[in-house]
Amino acid sequence: MLAPMAGITDLPTRALVAGFGAGLVVSEMIASHELLGKSPGTREKAELGIGIEGTSVQIAGREAAPMAQAARMIADQGARIIDINMGCPAKKVTQGLSGSALMKTPDHALRLIEAVVNAVDVPVTLKTRLGWDDEMLNAPIIAKRAEAAGICMITIHGRTRCQFYKGHANWRAIARVKEAVQIPVIANGDITSTSAARTALAHSGADGVMIGRGFQGKPWLLAEVAHQLYGTPAPVIPQGADFGDMVQQHYDAIQRFYGGKLGPRVARKHLGWYMDTCATPADLRRALLTCTEPGDVDKLIKQAMFYTPEQVAT
């Protein structure tokens, strides 16, 4: 499963990852009050791929009524799955008492969960962390109460909020959540390869894995891990000039989605990750990332994006 990542897992990127054969892709986190208020800048996030099979829409908030209303709006538009964010560690989110800050007020968090579950007929899932800090590792308790409220799957990032993304994900701690509930539990955090996924599953007893930063520059990774773990169809990994064609198509899709002004800025980070994957020389990398002429960007992509795993390995 593809983790929701703000500013990264937009519709063009999710479509690319899903095209390789990911089990589930999750939209960027959508703040319920922004969705209801139609705040400037939320249009792109609200392009959720609603109705597309294998797509989940993630919402966040701190008040039950707006969360329920946002969930109902999204479900009415055809969403297949709604996910509640209780794991975002960003200060601008937790200072608003949403995201992982909800782990500090489990009674209030449960009221939000109940409101969303009761507002819609589609499955509702939950993504959270191990707890707020090492003194408040309450994910198992919250998970059990969430299950009783109607949550049908829970994803656990194996860190506390106060860890942010530092240190290592504690996959063994996720096992305590798995033991507390009957619903599927998904392990998340530091899963960047099939080997890591296999170890995470062994340590946590989870039913599946969610991959975030590990997919960057390798949109086929989720399908590759699923193939090696579960025997699903193997993805066709683009190599050589085909890799450059994939990058070009992704770049063009981002331009169409965001427009000519914002698109290049959004695409730049993806180009950087792709060049990490194919070990692009530093001078060519710098030229591509600083280029502003669309025609020249296309030419540089063809020069910079040539991927052969054997060549990179050596």
Tab-separated table of C-alpha atoms in Angstrom:
chain	number	residue	atom	x	y	z
A	1	MET	CA	0.000	0.000	0.000
A	2	LEU	CA	1.171	3.528	-0.784
A	3	ALA	CA	1.292	5.847	2.219
A	4	PRO	CA	-0.300	9.300	2.073
A	5	MET	CA	2.470	11.879	1.790
A	6	ALA	CA	1.709	15.604	1.727
A	7	GLY	CA	2.948	17.288	-1.421
A	8	ILE	CA	4.045	13.967	-2.927
A	9	THR	CA	1.255	11.436	-3.407
A	10	ASP	CA	-0.889	13.635	-5.628
A	11	LEU	CA	-3.155	12.195	-8.308
A	12	PRO	CA	-0.506	11.923	-11.082
A	13	THR	CA	1.895	10.121	-8.753
A	14	ARG	CA	-0.730	7.774	-7.345
A	15	ALA	CA	-1.875	6.926	-10.869
A	16	LEU	CA	1.687	6.002	-11.810
A	17	VAL	CA	2.222	3.825	-8.727
A	18	ALA	CA	-1.184	2.171	-9.136
A	19	GLY	CA	-0.395	1.464	-12.780
A	20	PHE	CA	2.452	-0.824	-11.744
A	21	GLY	CA	0.095	-2.848	-9.544
A	22	ALA	CA	0.013	-1.418	-5.997
A	23	GLY	CA	-2.558	-2.950	-3.673
A	24	LEU	CA	-3.892	0.387	-2.408
A	25	VAL	CA	-2.945	4.047	-2.832
A	26	VAL	CA	-3.965	6.727	-0.346
A	27	SER	CA	-4.558	10.387	-1.167
A	28	GLU	CA	-2.705	13.231	0.455
A	29	MET	CA	-4.198	14.229	3.796
A	30	ILE	CA	-7.145	16.574	3.309
A	31	ALA	CA	-8.054	18.848	6.224
A	32	SER	CA	-11.804	18.645	6.690
A	33	HIS	CA	-12.233	22.388	7.313
A	34	GLU	CA	-10.253	23.223	4.162
A	35	LEU	CA	-12.322	20.849	2.064
A	36	LEU	CA	-15.588	22.245	3.391
A	37	GLY	CA	-14.383	25.833	3.135
A	38	LYS	CA	-12.829	25.331	-0.314
A	39	SER	CA	-9.681	27.065	0.825
A	40	PRO	CA	-7.295	28.264	-1.913
A	41	GLY	CA	-4.795	25.585	-2.847
A	42	THR	CA	-6.954	22.619	-1.915
A	43	ARG	CA	-8.231	21.947	-5.432
A	44	GLU	CA	-5.207	19.856	-6.329
A	45	LYS	CA	-5.483	17.814	-3.156
A	46	ALA	CA	-9.207	17.418	-3.679
A	47	GLU	CA	-8.527	15.771	-7.048
A	48	LEU	CA	-8.618	12.513	-5.191
A	49	GLY	CA	-9.164	9.935	-7.862
A	50	ILE	CA	-12.535	9.364	-6.258
A	51	GLY	CA	-14.193	6.247	-7.565
A	52	ILE	CA	-10.958	4.695	-8.813
A	53	GLU	CA	-10.584	1.160	-7.549
A	54	GLY	CA	-7.770	0.758	-5.026
A	55	THR	CA	-7.848	4.397	-3.915
A	56	SER	CA	-8.424	5.594	-0.359
A	57	VAL	CA	-9.126	9.211	0.587
A	58	GLN	CA	-7.547	10.445	3.826
A	59	ILE	CA	-9.117	13.178	5.920
A	60	ALA	CA	-7.955	14.965	9.063
A	61	GLY	CA	-9.531	17.281	11.582
A	62	ARG	CA	-10.230	18.006	15.220
A	63	GLU	CA	-14.033	18.380	15.342
A	64	ALA	CA	-16.533	15.594	14.852
A	65	ALA	CA	-19.160	17.459	12.825
A	66	PRO	CA	-16.843	18.804	10.079
A	67	MET	CA	-15.088	15.429	9.856
A	68	ALA	CA	-18.408	13.676	9.368
A	69	GLN	CA	-19.543	16.252	6.823
A	70	ALA	CA	-16.299	15.976	4.847
A	71	ALA	CA	-16.507	12.181	4.881
A	72	ARG	CA	-20.095	12.308	3.669
A	73	MET	CA	-19.173	14.722	0.875
A	74	ILE	CA	-16.334	12.500	-0.304
A	75	ALA	CA	-18.406	9.339	-0.079
A	76	ASP	CA	-21.251	10.959	-2.021
A	77	GLN	CA	-18.760	11.703	-4.783
A	78	GLY	CA	-17.901	8.014	-5.056
A	79	ALA	CA	-15.019	7.377	-2.655
A	80	ARG	CA	-14.443	3.653	-2.060
A	81	ILE	CA	-12.557	3.981	1.252
A	82	ILE	CA	-12.095	6.816	3.760
A	83	ASP	CA	-9.027	6.935	5.998
A	84	ILE	CA	-8.744	9.004	9.185
A	85	ASN	CA	-5.388	10.618	9.895
A	86	MET	CA	-4.182	10.274	13.474
A	87	GLY	CA	-0.511	9.952	12.616
A	88	CYS	CA	0.725	13.193	11.049
A	89	PRO	CA	3.485	14.599	13.313
A	90	ALA	CA	3.815	18.032	11.662
A	91	LYS	CA	3.649	20.903	14.145
A	92	LYS	CA	1.154	22.884	12.078
A	93	VAL	CA	-1.176	19.867	12.294
A	94	THR	CA	-0.636	18.848	15.911
A	95	GLN	CA	-0.821	22.443	17.136
A	96	GLY	CA	-4.315	22.437	15.670
A	97	LEU	CA	-5.058	19.383	17.837
A	98	SER	CA	-5.423	17.028	14.884
A	99	GLY	CA	-3.181	14.344	13.359
A	100	SER	CA	-1.143	12.490	15.981
A	101	ALA	CA	-2.130	15.031	18.660
A	102	LEU	CA	-5.425	13.121	18.866
A	103	MET	CA	-3.528	10.275	20.538
A	104	LYS	CA	-3.251	12.509	23.612
A	105	THR	CA	-7.045	12.736	23.855
A	106	PRO	CA	-8.330	9.248	22.997
A	107	ASP	CA	-11.892	9.926	24.167
A	108	HIS	CA	-12.128	12.885	21.821
A	109	ALA	CA	-10.447	10.896	19.045
A	110	LEU	CA	-13.066	8.186	19.384
A	111	ARG	CA	-15.845	10.726	19.002
A	112	LEU	CA	-14.315	11.766	15.675
A	113	ILE	CA	-14.012	8.153	14.587
A	114	GLU	CA	-17.592	7.360	15.528
A	115	ALA	CA	-18.850	10.452	13.702
A	116	VAL	CA	-17.084	9.491	10.474
A	117	VAL	CA	-18.073	5.825	10.629
A	118	ASN	CA	-21.713	6.707	11.265
A	119	ALA	CA	-21.762	9.302	8.487
A	120	VAL	CA	-20.894	6.968	5.596
A	121	ASP	CA	-21.585	3.496	4.254
A	122	VAL	CA	-18.103	2.904	2.806
A	123	PRO	CA	-15.274	1.292	4.805
A	124	VAL	CA	-13.433	3.623	7.172
A	125	THR	CA	-9.812	2.957	8.134
A	126	LEU	CA	-7.401	4.610	10.571
A	127	LYS	CA	-3.716	5.545	10.349
A	128	THR	CA	-1.837	6.354	13.510
A	129	ARG	CA	1.457	5.978	15.354
A	130	LEU	CA	2.589	4.013	18.397
A	131	GLY	CA	1.677	6.936	20.636
A	132	TRP	CA	2.519	10.546	21.360
A	133	ASP	CA	5.852	9.731	23.060
A	134	ASP	CA	7.537	6.881	24.900
A	135	GLU	CA	5.430	7.625	27.984
A	136	MET	CA	2.177	7.361	26.026
A	137	LEU	CA	2.279	4.225	23.862
A	138	ASN	CA	-1.489	3.884	23.653
A	139	ALA	CA	-1.934	2.642	20.078
A	140	PRO	CA	-3.221	-0.798	21.188
A	141	ILE	CA	-5.937	0.771	23.356
A	142	ILE	CA	-6.970	3.237	20.681
A	143	ALA	CA	-6.979	0.493	18.047
A	144	LYS	CA	-9.238	-1.731	20.127
A	145	ARG	CA	-11.693	1.101	20.755
A	146	ALA	CA	-11.554	2.115	17.099
A	147	GLU	CA	-12.375	-1.438	16.059
A	148	ALA	CA	-15.404	-1.406	18.351
A	149	ALA	CA	-16.471	1.900	16.768
A	150	GLY	CA	-16.445	0.365	13.291
A	151	ILE	CA	-12.944	0.954	11.921
A	152	CYS	CA	-12.188	-1.917	9.534
A	153	MET	CA	-8.386	-1.611	9.164
A	154	ILE	CA	-5.627	0.229	10.992
A	155	THR	CA	-2.160	1.259	9.826
A	156	ILE	CA	0.539	1.840	12.418
A	157	HIS	CA	3.686	3.842	11.768
A	158	GLY	CA	6.234	2.281	14.094
A	159	ARG	CA	7.332	5.539	15.696
A	160	THR	CA	5.892	7.929	18.259
A	161	ARG	CA	4.880	11.430	17.253
A	162	CYS	CA	7.827	12.896	19.139
A	163	GLN	CA	10.237	10.786	17.085
A	164	PHE	CA	8.937	12.375	13.888
A	165	TYR	CA	11.024	10.368	11.362
A	166	LYS	CA	14.158	10.007	13.450
A	167	GLY	CA	15.676	6.764	14.640
A	168	HIS	CA	14.202	3.474	13.446
A	169	ALA	CA	10.638	2.262	13.208
A	170	ASN	CA	9.810	-0.219	15.967
A	171	TRP	CA	8.021	-2.975	14.068
A	172	ARG	CA	7.932	-5.232	17.132
A	173	ALA	CA	5.794	-2.666	18.974
A	174	ILE	CA	3.189	-2.930	16.212
A	175	ALA	CA	2.655	-6.547	17.332
A	176	ARG	CA	0.893	-5.263	20.458
A	177	VAL	CA	-1.663	-3.556	18.239
A	178	LYS	CA	-2.101	-6.723	16.189
A	179	GLU	CA	-2.741	-8.685	19.377
A	180	ALA	CA	-5.370	-6.175	20.525
A	181	VAL	CA	-7.678	-6.343	17.487
A	182	GLN	CA	-9.239	-8.720	14.987
A	183	ILE	CA	-9.243	-6.309	12.038
A	184	PRO	CA	-6.282	-6.147	9.609
A	185	VAL	CA	-3.240	-4.254	10.835
A	186	ILE	CA	-0.758	-2.706	8.389
A	187	ALA	CA	2.876	-1.978	9.297
A	188	ASN	CA	4.437	1.310	8.181
A	189	GLY	CA	7.802	2.999	8.626
A	190	ASP	CA	11.265	2.339	7.127
A	191	ILE	CA	9.955	-0.223	4.645
A	192	THR	CA	12.128	0.394	1.601
A	193	SER	CA	12.637	-3.085	0.137
A	194	THR	CA	11.248	-6.601	0.060
A	195	SER	CA	13.744	-7.596	2.744
A	196	ALA	CA	12.566	-4.806	5.034
A	197	ALA	CA	8.931	-5.646	4.323
A	198	ARG	CA	9.515	-9.303	5.169
A	199	THR	CA	11.229	-8.390	8.437
A	200	ALA	CA	8.506	-5.884	9.347
A	201	LEU	CA	5.833	-8.518	8.809
A	202	ALA	CA	7.759	-11.088	10.847
A	203	HIS	CA	8.329	-8.722	13.773
A	204	SER	CA	4.852	-7.177	13.801
A	205	GLY	CA	2.622	-10.039	12.710
A	206	ALA	CA	0.883	-7.453	10.518
A	207	ASP	CA	-1.338	-8.327	7.586
A	208	GLY	CA	0.444	-6.086	5.094
A	209	VAL	CA	2.832	-3.183	4.692
A	210	MET	CA	2.499	0.460	3.728
A	211	ILE	CA	5.426	2.059	1.916
A	212	GLY	CA	6.135	5.779	1.988
A	213	ARG	CA	9.517	7.346	1.320
A	214	GLY	CA	10.906	4.071	-0.040
A	215	PHE	CA	8.938	4.400	-3.278
A	216	GLN	CA	10.524	7.720	-4.230
A	217	GLY	CA	12.248	7.308	-7.581
A	218	LYS	CA	10.967	3.731	-7.828
A	219	PRO	CA	7.208	3.819	-8.463
A	220	TRP	CA	7.216	0.085	-9.179
A	221	LEU	CA	8.512	-0.786	-5.689
A	222	LEU	CA	5.132	-1.581	-4.147
A	223	ALA	CA	4.218	-3.975	-6.942
A	224	GLU	CA	7.676	-5.543	-6.774
A	225	VAL	CA	7.399	-6.144	-3.023
A	226	ALA	CA	3.883	-7.584	-3.421
A	227	HIS	CA	5.117	-9.909	-6.145
A	228	GLN	CA	8.017	-11.203	-4.077
A	229	LEU	CA	5.983	-11.595	-0.886
A	230	TYR	CA	2.608	-12.700	-2.173
A	231	GLY	CA	3.127	-13.899	-5.741
A	232	THR	CA	1.110	-11.152	-7.405
A	233	PRO	CA	2.020	-10.342	-11.047
A	234	ALA	CA	5.551	-9.002	-11.397
A	235	PRO	CA	5.769	-5.378	-12.529
A	236	VAL	CA	7.595	-4.546	-15.736
A	237	ILE	CA	10.381	-2.300	-14.449
A	238	PRO	CA	11.361	0.248	-17.087
A	239	GLN	CA	15.046	0.196	-17.943
A	240	GLY	CA	17.308	2.143	-20.254
A	241	ALA	CA	15.431	4.626	-22.419
A	242	ASP	CA	12.098	3.240	-21.179
A	243	PHE	CA	12.901	4.662	-17.751
A	244	GLY	CA	13.326	8.103	-19.297
A	245	ASP	CA	10.008	7.719	-21.109
A	246	MET	CA	8.290	6.918	-17.799
A	247	VAL	CA	9.820	9.979	-16.152
A	248	GLN	CA	8.799	12.168	-19.076
A	249	GLN	CA	5.209	10.924	-18.894
A	250	HIS	CA	5.113	11.555	-15.146
A	251	TYR	CA	6.565	15.032	-15.657
A	252	ASP	CA	3.988	15.827	-18.356
A	253	ALA	CA	1.144	14.548	-16.148
A	254	ILE	CA	2.275	16.854	-13.324
A	255	GLN	CA	2.357	19.819	-15.725
A	256	ARG	CA	-1.181	19.118	-16.905
A	257	PHE	CA	-2.439	18.682	-13.364
A	258	TYR	CA	-0.863	21.743	-11.738
A	259	GLY	CA	-0.355	23.998	-14.733
A	260	GLY	CA	2.770	25.477	-16.250
A	261	LYS	CA	3.654	27.741	-13.328
A	262	LEU	CA	3.356	25.395	-10.349
A	263	GLY	CA	3.961	22.129	-12.192
A	264	PRO	CA	7.740	22.458	-12.664
A	265	ARG	CA	8.237	23.229	-8.975
A	266	VAL	CA	6.201	20.196	-7.911
A	267	ALA	CA	7.965	17.945	-10.416
A	268	ARG	CA	11.471	18.974	-9.358
A	269	LYS	CA	11.546	16.744	-6.286
A	270	HIS	CA	10.404	13.751	-8.311
A	271	LEU	CA	13.117	14.408	-10.897
A	272	GLY	CA	15.664	14.456	-8.084
A	273	TRP	CA	14.507	11.084	-6.775
A	274	TYR	CA	14.556	9.592	-10.250
A	275	MET	CA	18.129	10.801	-10.731
A	276	ASP	CA	19.047	9.216	-7.392
A	277	THR	CA	17.738	5.920	-8.749
A	278	CYS	CA	19.727	6.070	-11.992
A	279	ALA	CA	22.868	7.678	-10.478
A	280	THR	CA	22.810	10.715	-12.765
A	281	PRO	CA	26.149	12.600	-12.803
A	282	ALA	CA	26.208	15.725	-10.647
A	283	ASP	CA	26.656	18.208	-13.501
A	284	LEU	CA	23.735	16.806	-15.476
A	285	ARG	CA	21.613	16.660	-12.335
A	286	ARG	CA	22.302	20.323	-11.595
A	287	ALA	CA	21.504	21.319	-15.173
A	288	LEU	CA	18.135	19.573	-15.101
A	289	LEU	CA	17.068	20.866	-11.697
A	290	THR	CA	17.894	24.475	-12.591
A	291	CYS	CA	16.495	24.444	-16.132
A	292	THR	CA	13.410	26.596	-16.719
A	293	GLU	CA	12.764	26.143	-20.449
A	294	PRO	CA	10.221	23.330	-21.032
A	295	GLY	CA	11.826	22.182	-24.276
A	296	ASP	CA	15.276	22.034	-22.662
A	297	VAL	CA	13.852	20.150	-19.673
A	298	ASP	CA	12.526	17.464	-22.017
A	299	LYS	CA	15.940	17.104	-23.654
A	300	LEU	CA	17.723	16.923	-20.313
A	301	ILE	CA	15.308	14.285	-19.012
A	302	LYS	CA	16.270	12.074	-21.950
A	303	GLN	CA	19.957	12.575	-21.142
A	304	ALA	CA	19.683	12.241	-17.356
A	305	MET	CA	17.249	9.361	-17.028
A	306	PHE	CA	18.830	6.103	-18.175
A	307	TYR	CA	18.349	3.323	-15.654
A	308	THR	CA	19.953	-0.106	-15.645
A	309	PRO	CA	20.078	-1.795	-12.218
A	310	GLU	CA	23.386	-3.524	-13.002
A	311	GLN	CA	25.066	-0.258	-14.001
A	312	VAL	CA	23.858	1.532	-10.866
A	313	ALA	CA	24.933	-1.373	-8.656
A	314	THR	CA	28.493	-1.140	-9.929
